[in-house]
Coordinates of C-alpha atoms in Angstrom, one line a residue:
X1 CA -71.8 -66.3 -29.9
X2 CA -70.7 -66.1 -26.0
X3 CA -67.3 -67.3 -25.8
X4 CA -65.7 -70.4 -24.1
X5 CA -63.9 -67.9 -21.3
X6 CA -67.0 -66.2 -20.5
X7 CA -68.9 -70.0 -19.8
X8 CA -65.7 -70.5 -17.7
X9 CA -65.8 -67.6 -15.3
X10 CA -69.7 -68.5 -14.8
X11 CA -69.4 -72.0 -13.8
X12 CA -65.8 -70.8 -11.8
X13 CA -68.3 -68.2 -10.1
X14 CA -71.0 -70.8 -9.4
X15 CA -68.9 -73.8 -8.0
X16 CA -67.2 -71.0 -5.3
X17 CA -70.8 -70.1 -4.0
X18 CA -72.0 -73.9 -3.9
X19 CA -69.3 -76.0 -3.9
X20 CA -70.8 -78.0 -7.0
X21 CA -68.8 -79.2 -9.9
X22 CA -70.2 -78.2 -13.2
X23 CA -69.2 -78.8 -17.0
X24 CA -70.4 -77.2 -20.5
X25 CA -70.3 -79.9 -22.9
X26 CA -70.9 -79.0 -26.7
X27 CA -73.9 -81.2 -28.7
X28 CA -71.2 -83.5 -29.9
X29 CA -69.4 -84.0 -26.4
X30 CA -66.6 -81.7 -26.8
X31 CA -65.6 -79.5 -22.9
X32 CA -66.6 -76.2 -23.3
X33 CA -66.0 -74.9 -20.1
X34 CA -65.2 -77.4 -16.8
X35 CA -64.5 -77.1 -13.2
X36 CA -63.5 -80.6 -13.4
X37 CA -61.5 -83.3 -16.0
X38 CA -64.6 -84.2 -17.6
X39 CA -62.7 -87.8 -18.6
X40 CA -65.3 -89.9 -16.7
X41 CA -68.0 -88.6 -19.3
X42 CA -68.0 -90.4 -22.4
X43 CA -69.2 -88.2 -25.8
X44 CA -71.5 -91.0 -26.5
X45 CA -73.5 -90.7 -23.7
X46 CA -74.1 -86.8 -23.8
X47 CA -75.4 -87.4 -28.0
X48 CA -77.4 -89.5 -26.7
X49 CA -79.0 -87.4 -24.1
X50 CA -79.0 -84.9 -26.7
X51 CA -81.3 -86.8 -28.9
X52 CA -83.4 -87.7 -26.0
X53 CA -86.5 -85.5 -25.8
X54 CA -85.5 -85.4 -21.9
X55 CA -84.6 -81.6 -21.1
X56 CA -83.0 -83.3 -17.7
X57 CA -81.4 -86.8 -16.9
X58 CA -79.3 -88.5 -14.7
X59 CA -76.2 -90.4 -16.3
X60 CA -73.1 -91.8 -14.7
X61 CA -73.7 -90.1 -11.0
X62 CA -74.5 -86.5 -12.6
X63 CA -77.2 -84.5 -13.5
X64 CA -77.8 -83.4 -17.4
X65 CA -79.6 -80.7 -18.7
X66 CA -80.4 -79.0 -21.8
X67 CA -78.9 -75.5 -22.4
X68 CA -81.1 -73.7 -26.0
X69 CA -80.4 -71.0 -28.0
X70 CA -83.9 -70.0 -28.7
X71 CA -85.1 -73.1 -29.8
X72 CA -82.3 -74.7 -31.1
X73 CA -80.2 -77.1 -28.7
X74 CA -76.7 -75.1 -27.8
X75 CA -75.1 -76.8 -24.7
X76 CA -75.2 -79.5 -22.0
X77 CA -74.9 -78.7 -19.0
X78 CA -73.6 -81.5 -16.3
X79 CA -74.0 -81.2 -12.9
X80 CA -72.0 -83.6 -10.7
X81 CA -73.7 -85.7 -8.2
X82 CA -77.0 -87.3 -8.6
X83 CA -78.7 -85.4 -5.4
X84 CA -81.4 -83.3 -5.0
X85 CA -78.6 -80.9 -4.5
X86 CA -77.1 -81.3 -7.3
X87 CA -80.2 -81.5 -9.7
X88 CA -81.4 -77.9 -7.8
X89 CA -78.5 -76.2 -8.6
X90 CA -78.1 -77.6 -11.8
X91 CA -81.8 -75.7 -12.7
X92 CA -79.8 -72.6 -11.4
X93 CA -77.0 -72.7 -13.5
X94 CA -79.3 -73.7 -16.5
X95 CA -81.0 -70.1 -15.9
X96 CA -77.8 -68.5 -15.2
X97 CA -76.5 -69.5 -19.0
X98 CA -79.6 -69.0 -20.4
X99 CA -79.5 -65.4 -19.7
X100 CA -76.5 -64.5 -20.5
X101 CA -76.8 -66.3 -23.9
X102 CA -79.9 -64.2 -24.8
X103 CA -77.9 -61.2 -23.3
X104 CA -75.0 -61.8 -25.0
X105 CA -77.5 -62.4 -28.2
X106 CA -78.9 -59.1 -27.5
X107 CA -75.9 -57.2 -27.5
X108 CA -74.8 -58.4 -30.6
X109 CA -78.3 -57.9 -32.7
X110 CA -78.1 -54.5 -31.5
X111 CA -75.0 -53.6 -32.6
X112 CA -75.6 -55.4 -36.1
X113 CA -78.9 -53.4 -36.2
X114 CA -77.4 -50.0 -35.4
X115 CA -75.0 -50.8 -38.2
X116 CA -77.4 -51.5 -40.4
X117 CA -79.5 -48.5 -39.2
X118 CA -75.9 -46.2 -39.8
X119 CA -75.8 -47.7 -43.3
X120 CA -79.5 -47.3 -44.4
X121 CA -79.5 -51.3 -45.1
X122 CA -83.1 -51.5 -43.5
X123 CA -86.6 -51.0 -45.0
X124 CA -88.2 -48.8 -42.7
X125 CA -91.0 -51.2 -41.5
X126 CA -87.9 -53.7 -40.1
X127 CA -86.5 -50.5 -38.3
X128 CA -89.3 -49.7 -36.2
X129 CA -90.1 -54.3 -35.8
X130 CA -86.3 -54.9 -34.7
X131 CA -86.3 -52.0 -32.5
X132 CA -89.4 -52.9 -30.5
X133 CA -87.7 -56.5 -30.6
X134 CA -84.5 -55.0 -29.5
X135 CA -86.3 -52.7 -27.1
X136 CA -84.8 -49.9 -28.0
X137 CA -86.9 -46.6 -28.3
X138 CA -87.4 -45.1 -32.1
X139 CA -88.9 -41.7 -30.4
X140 CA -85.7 -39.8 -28.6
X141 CA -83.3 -37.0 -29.1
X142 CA -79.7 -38.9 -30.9
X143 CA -76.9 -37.4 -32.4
X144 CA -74.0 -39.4 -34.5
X145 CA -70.3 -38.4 -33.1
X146 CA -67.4 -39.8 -35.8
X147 CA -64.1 -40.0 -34.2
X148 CA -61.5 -40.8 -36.7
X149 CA -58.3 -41.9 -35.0
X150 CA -54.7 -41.7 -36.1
X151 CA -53.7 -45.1 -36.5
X152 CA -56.3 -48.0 -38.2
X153 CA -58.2 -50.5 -35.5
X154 CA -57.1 -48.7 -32.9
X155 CA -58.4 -50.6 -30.2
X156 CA -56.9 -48.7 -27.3
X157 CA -59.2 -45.6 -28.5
X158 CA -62.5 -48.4 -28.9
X159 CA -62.2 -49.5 -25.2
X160 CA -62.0 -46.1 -24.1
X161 CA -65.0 -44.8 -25.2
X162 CA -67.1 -47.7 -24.7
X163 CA -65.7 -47.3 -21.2
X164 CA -67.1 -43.8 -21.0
X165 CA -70.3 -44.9 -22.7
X166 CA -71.2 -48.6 -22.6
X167 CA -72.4 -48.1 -18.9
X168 CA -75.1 -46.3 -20.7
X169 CA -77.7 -48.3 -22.3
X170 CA -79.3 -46.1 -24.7
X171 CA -76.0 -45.3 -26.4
X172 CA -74.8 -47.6 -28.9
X173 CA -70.6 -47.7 -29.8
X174 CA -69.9 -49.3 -33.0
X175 CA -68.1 -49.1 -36.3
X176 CA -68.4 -49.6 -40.0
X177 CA -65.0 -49.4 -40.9
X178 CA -61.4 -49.9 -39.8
X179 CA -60.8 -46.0 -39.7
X180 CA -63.5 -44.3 -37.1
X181 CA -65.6 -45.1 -33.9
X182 CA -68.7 -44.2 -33.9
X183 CA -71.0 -43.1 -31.0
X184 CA -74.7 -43.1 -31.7
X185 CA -75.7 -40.8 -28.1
X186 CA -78.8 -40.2 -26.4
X187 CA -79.8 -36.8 -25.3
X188 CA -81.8 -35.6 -22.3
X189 CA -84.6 -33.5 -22.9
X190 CA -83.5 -29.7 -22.8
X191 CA -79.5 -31.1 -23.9
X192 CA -78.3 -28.8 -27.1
X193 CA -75.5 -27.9 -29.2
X194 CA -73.7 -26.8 -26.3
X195 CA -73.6 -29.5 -24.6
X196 CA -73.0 -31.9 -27.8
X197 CA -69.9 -29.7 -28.5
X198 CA -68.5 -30.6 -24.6
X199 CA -69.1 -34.3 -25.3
X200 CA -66.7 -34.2 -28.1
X201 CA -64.7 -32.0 -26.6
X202 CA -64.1 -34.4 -23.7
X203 CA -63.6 -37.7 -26.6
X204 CA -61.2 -35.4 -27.5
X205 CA -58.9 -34.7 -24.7
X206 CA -59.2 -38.2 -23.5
X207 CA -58.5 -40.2 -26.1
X208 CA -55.3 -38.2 -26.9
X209 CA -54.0 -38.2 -23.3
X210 CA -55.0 -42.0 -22.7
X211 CA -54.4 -43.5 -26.1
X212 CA -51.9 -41.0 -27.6
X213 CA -53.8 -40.3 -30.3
X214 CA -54.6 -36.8 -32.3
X215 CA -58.1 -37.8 -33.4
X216 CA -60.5 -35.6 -35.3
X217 CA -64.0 -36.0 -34.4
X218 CA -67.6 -34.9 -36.2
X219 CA -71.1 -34.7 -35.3
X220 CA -74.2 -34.6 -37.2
X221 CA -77.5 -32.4 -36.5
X222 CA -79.9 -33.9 -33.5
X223 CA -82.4 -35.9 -34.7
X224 CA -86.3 -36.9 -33.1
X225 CA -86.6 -40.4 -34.5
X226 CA -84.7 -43.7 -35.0
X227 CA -84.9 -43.5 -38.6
X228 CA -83.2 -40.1 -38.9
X229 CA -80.0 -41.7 -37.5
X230 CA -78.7 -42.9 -40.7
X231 CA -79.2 -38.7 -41.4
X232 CA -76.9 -37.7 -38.5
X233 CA -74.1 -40.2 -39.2
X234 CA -74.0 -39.1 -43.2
X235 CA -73.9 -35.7 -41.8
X236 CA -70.7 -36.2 -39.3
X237 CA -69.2 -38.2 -42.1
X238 CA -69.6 -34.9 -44.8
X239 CA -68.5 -32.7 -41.7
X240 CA -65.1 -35.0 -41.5
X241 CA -64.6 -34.6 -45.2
X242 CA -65.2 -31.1 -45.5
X243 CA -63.0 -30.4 -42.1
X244 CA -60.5 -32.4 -43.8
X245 CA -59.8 -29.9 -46.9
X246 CA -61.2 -26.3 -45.5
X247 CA -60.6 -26.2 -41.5
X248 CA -57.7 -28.8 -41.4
X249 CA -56.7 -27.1 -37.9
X250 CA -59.8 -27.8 -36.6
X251 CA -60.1 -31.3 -34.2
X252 CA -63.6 -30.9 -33.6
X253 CA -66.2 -30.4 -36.8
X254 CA -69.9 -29.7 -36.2
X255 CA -72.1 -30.4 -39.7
X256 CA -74.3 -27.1 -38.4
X257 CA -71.0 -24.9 -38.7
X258 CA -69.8 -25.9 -41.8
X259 CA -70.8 -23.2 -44.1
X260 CA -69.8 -22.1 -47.7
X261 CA -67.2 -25.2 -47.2
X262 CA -70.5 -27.6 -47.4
X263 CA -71.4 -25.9 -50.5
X264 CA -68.4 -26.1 -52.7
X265 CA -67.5 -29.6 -51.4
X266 CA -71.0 -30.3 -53.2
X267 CA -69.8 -29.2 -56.5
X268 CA -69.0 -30.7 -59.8
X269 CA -65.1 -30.9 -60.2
X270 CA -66.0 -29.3 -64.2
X271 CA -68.3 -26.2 -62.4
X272 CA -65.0 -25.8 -59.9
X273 CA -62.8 -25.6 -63.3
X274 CA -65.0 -23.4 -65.2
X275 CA -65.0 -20.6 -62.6
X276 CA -61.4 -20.5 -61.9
X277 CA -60.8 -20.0 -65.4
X278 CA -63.5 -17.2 -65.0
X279 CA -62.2 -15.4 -61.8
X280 CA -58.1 -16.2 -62.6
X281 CA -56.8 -15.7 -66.1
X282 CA -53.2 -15.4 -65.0
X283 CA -52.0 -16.1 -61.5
X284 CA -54.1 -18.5 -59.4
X285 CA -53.8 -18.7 -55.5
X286 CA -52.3 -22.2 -55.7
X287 CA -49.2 -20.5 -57.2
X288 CA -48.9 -17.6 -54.7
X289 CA -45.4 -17.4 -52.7
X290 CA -46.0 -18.3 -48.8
X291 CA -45.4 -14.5 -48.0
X292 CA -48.4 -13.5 -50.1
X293 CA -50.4 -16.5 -48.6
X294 CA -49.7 -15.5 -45.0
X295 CA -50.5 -12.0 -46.4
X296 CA -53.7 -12.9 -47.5
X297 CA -55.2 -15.0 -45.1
X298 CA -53.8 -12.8 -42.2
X299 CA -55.8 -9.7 -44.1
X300 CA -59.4 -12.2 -44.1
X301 CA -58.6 -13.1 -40.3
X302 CA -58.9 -9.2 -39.6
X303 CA -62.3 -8.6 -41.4
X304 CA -60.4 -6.8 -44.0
X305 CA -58.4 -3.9 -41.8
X306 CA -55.4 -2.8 -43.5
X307 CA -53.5 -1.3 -40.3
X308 CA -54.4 -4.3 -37.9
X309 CA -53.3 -6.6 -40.5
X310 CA -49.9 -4.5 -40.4
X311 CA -50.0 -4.7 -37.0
X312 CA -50.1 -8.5 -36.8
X313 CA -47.7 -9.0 -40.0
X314 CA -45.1 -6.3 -38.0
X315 CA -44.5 -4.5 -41.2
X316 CA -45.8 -1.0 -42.1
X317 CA -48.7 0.2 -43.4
X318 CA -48.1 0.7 -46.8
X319 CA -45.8 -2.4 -47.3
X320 CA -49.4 -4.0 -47.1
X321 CA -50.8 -1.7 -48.9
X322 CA -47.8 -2.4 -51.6
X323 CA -48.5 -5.8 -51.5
X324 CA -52.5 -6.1 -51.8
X325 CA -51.7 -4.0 -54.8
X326 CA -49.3 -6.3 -56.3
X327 CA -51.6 -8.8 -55.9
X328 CA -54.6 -6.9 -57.6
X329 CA -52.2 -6.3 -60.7
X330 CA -52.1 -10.0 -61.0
X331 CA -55.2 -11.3 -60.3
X332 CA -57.6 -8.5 -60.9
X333 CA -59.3 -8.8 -57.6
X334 CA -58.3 -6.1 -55.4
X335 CA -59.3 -7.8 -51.6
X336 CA -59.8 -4.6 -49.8
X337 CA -63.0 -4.6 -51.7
X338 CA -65.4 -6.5 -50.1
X339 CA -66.8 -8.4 -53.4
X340 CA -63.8 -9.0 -54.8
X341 CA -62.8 -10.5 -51.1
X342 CA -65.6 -13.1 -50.7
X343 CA -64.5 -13.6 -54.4
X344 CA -61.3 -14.5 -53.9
X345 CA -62.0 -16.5 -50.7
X346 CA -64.5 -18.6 -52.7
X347 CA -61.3 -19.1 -55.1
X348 CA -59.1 -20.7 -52.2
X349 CA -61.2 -22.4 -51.2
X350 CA -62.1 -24.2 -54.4
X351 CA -58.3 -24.5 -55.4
X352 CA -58.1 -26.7 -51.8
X353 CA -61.0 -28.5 -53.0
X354 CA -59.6 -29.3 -56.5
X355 CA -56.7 -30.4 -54.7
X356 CA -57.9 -32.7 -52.2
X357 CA -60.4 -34.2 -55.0
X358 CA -57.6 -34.6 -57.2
X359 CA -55.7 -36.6 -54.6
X360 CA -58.9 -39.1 -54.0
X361 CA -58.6 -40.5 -57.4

């Protein structure tokens, strides 16, 4: 529903151009919005106009006219004076809230229907009817952005990207929860990946300059057709789950990059279990000191080379080599092998899993 100050500014906007006094009076008589005291208008005689099956009338030295919803009676709008003047721009002020009531309708249908749409609520014969009634096209290139935000209904980080977006029609800014924004986006013909990743990257820098926030945000894959929307926005939604517990440093998560950390995140907790029992019958990464971890990982972010490892760890060759075979003796996986490698990264990266599963229930 419009709200009282938004009625006020209109009629504020329309008595400075034409010098007219105007009032919004509620079916039951009660002031809405007023340039005037409305005292010298009694309730009694606006539900009586109401109930009339006049859409205009003249009643104590002022024009009355029917403001609808659709078809359903909503306002009364008085006009003071009992002129042609008055009863002119009366008709223009009639029109004036009439349009921004189905406006102000619009918008909110569309963002109840792109929620709805997000949520997979709809049949698909109502998605295609509300669109065309909505006017919104089901055939174009969208892509679902999540930005999760530090704090919970953080509207500082809402009104900023619906000020870098709501001047654009086709894109829709919403949310289904208290925790993220979402951005449903339109793409141009020829607009990739590329360009996708920049978009975030800008939500990125600007919400945590402007609203000092250290947001994460995810997008889903481009889809061709309205109904594919609810696909895109499940997708971001995995991608900020799966970011969460395997590429925690990571701020921006694309669904198409996700990798072997889509796969295990898709696996049963008992599966997970079984095969670290399989791979680990003693020592399990979870237990490893922080020197072998930084070890480790430092060894996989060098494809495996032993001396730039060193390098990067500023100890000597063979102290890595000392430690890589410290860690075979207790695991049985010896990581300068490549098979026992992918092994053992698998392993971590179920362990995190595990973990961040086990912390959810």
């Amino acid at each position: 529903m419009i709200s009282s100050q938004i009625l006020q500014n209109t009629i504020d906007e329309l008595h400075t151009i034409t010098r007219v006094d105007f009032s919004i009076m509620d079916v039951e008589g009660n002031e809405v919005a007023s340039t005037i005291p409305t005292d010298y208008i009694s309730s009694q005689a606006i539900a009586q106009f109401a109930d009339s099956p006049a859409d205009s009338q003249v009643v104590q030295n002022a024009h009355f006219f029917k403001i609808y919803d659709e078809k359903a009676l909503e306002y009364v709008l008085i006009s003071k004076g009992s002129g042609e003047d008055a009863y002119m721009l009366g008709r223009v002020a009639v029109s004036e809230i009439q349009n921004l009531i189905i406006a102000y309708k619009e918008r909110f249908d569309r963002n109840n229907f792109i929620q709805n749409l997000l949520l997979d609520n709809m049949l698909l014969i109502d998605i295609y009817n509300r669109a065309k009634k909505l006017h919104i096209e089901t055939e174009v290139r969208r892509i679902v952005y999540l930005i999760e935000t530090k704090y919970e209904k953080d509207n500082t980080a809402m009104e900023i990207v619906k000020g870098l977006f709501s001047g654009k029609t086709k894109d829709f800014i919403t949310a289904v929860d208290e925790k993220s924004i979402i951005l449903v986006q339109e793409l141009k013909e020829g607009e990739s990946y590329e360009q996708v990743d920049e978009t975030a990257k800008m939500l990125r820098d600007m919400l945590n300059t402007e609203a000092m926030s250290d947001v994460k945000i995810a997008y889903g894959t481009i889809v061709n057709e309205i109904r594919q929307v609810s696909r895109s926005y499940k997708e971001a939604k995995l991608a900020l789950d799966v970011g969460k517990i395997f590429y925690m440093e990571r701020s921006i998560i694309a669904y198409n990059t996700l990798g072997i950390g889509r796969l295990i995140y898709q696996l049963p907790l008992p599966l997970c279990q079984m095969f670290m029992k399989e791979v680990f019958t003693e020592a399990k990464p979870d237990s490893f000191d922080e020197e072998t971890l930084t070890t480790i990982n430092k060894f996989f972010e060098n494809s495996l080379n032993v001396s730039e490892t060193a390098r990067q760890l500023y100890i000597h060759r063979n102290t890595l080599v000392y430690r890589l075979e410290k860690l075979q003796k207790s695991t049985g996986l010896d990581i300068r092998v490549f098979d026992d490698a992918l092994t053992f990264k698998i392993a971590m990266m179920v362990v995190s899993y595990m973990k961040y599963m086990e912390n959810q229930m």
